[in-house]
Coordinates of C-alpha atoms in Angstrom, one line a residue:
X1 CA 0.0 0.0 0.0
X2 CA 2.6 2.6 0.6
X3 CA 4.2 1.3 -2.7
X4 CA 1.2 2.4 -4.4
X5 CA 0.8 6.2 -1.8
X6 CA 4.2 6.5 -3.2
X7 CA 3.0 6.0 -7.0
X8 CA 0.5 8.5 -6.8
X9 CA 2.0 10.7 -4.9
X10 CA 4.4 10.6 -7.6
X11 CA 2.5 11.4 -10.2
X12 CA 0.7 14.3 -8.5
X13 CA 3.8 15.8 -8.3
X14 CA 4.2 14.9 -12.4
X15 CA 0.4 16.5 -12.9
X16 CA 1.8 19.9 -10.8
X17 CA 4.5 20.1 -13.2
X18 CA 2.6 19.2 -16.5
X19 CA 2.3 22.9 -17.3
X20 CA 5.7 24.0 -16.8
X21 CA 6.9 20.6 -18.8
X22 CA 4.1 22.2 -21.7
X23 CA 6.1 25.4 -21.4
X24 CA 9.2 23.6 -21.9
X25 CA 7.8 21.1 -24.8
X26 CA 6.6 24.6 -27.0
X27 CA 9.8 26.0 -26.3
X28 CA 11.3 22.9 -27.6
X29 CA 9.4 23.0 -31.0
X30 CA 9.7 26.3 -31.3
X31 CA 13.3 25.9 -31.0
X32 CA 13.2 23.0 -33.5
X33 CA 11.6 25.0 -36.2
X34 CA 13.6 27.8 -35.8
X35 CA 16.2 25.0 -36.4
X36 CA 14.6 24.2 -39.5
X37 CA 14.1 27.7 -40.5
X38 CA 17.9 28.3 -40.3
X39 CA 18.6 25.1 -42.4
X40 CA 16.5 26.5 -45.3
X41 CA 17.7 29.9 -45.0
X42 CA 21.3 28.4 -45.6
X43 CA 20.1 25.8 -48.0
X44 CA 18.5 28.7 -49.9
X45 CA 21.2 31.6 -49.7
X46 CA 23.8 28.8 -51.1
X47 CA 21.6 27.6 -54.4
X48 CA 21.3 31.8 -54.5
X49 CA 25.1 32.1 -54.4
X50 CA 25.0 29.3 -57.3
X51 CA 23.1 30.8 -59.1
X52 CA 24.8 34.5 -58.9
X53 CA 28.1 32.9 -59.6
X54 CA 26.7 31.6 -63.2
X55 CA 25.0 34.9 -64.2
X56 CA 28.3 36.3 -63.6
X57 CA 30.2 34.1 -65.5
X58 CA 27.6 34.3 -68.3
X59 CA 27.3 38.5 -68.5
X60 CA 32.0 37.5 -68.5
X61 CA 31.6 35.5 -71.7
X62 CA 28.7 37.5 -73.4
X63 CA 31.0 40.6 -72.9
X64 CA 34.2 38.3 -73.9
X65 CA 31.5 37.4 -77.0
X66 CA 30.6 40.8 -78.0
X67 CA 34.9 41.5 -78.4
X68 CA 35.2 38.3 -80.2
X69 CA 32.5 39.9 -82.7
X70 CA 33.8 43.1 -82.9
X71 CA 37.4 41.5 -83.3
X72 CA 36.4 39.3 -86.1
X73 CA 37.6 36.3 -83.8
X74 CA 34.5 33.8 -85.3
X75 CA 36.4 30.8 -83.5
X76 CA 36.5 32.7 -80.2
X77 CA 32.6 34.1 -80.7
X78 CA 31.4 30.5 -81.0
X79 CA 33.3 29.2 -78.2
X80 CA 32.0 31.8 -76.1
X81 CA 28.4 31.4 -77.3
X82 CA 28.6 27.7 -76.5
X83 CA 29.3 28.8 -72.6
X84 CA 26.6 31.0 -72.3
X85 CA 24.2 28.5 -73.9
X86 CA 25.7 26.0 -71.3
X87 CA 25.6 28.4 -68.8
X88 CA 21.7 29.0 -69.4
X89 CA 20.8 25.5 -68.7
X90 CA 23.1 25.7 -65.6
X91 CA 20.9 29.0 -64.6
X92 CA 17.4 27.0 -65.5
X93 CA 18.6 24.6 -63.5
X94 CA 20.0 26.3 -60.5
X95 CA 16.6 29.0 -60.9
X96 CA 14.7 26.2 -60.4
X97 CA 16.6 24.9 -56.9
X98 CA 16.6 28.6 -55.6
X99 CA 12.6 28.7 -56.3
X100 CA 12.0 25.2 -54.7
X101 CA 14.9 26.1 -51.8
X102 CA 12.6 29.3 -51.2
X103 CA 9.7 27.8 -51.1
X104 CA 10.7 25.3 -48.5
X105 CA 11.7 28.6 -46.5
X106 CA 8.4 29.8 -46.4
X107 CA 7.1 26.8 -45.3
X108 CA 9.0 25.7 -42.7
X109 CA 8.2 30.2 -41.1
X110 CA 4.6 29.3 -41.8
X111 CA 4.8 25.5 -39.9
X112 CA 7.2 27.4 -37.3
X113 CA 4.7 30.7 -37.0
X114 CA 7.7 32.9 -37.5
X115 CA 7.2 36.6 -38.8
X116 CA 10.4 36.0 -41.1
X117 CA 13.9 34.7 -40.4
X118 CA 15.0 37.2 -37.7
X119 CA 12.4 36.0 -35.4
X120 CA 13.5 32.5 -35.7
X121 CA 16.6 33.2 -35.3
X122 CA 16.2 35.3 -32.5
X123 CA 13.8 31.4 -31.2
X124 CA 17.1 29.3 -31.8
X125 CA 19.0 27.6 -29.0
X126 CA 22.8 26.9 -29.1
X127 CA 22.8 23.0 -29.6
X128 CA 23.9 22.0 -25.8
X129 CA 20.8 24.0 -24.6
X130 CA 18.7 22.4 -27.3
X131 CA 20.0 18.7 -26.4
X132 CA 19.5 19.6 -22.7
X133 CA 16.3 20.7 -23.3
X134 CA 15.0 17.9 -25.5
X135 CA 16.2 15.0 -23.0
X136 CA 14.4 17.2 -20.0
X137 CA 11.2 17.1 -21.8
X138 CA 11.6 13.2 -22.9
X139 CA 12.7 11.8 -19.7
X140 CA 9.4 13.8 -18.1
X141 CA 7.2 12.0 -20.9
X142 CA 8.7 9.0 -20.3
X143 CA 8.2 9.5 -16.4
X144 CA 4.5 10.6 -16.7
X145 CA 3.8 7.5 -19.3
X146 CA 5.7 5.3 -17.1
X147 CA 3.5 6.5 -13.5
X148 CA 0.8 6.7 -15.6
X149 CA 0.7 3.2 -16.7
X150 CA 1.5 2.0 -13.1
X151 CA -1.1 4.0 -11.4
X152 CA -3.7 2.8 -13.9
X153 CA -2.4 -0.8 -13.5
X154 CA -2.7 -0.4 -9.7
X155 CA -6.0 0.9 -10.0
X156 CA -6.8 -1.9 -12.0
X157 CA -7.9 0.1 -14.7
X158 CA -7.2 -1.2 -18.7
X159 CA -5.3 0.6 -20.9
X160 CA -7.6 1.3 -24.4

């Protein structure tokens, strides 16, 4: 009998700190998805970097083109022709990931709730805090589950 006084008193004390443990699980997420949001911002700003770095090289060979032309150099014209038309698929191509790579930015503000990137940065948690954190909140579910499942056994009440 004082086994069980014990369980229960146990998991009062668990139910008094559910709130604060809630508190803790939102900052979590909230954490998480800021997470998330960083990992797209940086996902994004390199396919954007990509993609300046070609549109650079192809306004360098249309201008390298245009001097070929105006020196008569047809050999030299072509060969910088054929980069920029190589260049252009590269651009397609890389346009494409930046559009996808933003996209996924905007998502994963919407799923996190965040204004724009500031305000989840200004959600993130170094990664010792977030670990700590993270095993705080599991070893509490994990607690609560656990005295949950012993009360209810004890009380001879079936799970569903």
């Amino acid at each position: 009998m004082a086994e069980e006084d014990a369980l229960f008193a146990h998991l009062e004390e668990l139910m008094e700190a559910l709130p604060e443990m809630q508190r803790k699980g939102d900052a979590l997420a909230k954490a998480r998805a800021a997470a998330e949001v960083a990992k797209r911002a940086h996902y994004l700003e390199g396919q954007q970097n990509e993609l300046d770095g070609i549109l650079s090289a192809m306004e360098e060979h249309s201008q390298a083109r245009d001097a070929a032309i105006a020196a008569g150099d047809a050999e030299a014209e072509e060969a910088h022709r054929a980069q920029i038309l190589l260049l252009g698929n590269e651009r397609g191509i890389r346009k494409g990931a930046a559009d996808a790579a933003q996209r996924e930015l905007d998502q994963a503000l919407s799923a996190g709730e965040f204004a724009d990137i500031e305000a989840a940065h200004a959600a993130q948690l170094p990664e010792d805090e977030l670990a700590t954190l993270a095993a705080e909140v599991e070893a509490f579910q994990a607690d609560y589950a656990e005295t949950l499942a012993a009360c209810q056994a004890a009380e001879g009440v079936e799970e569903a």
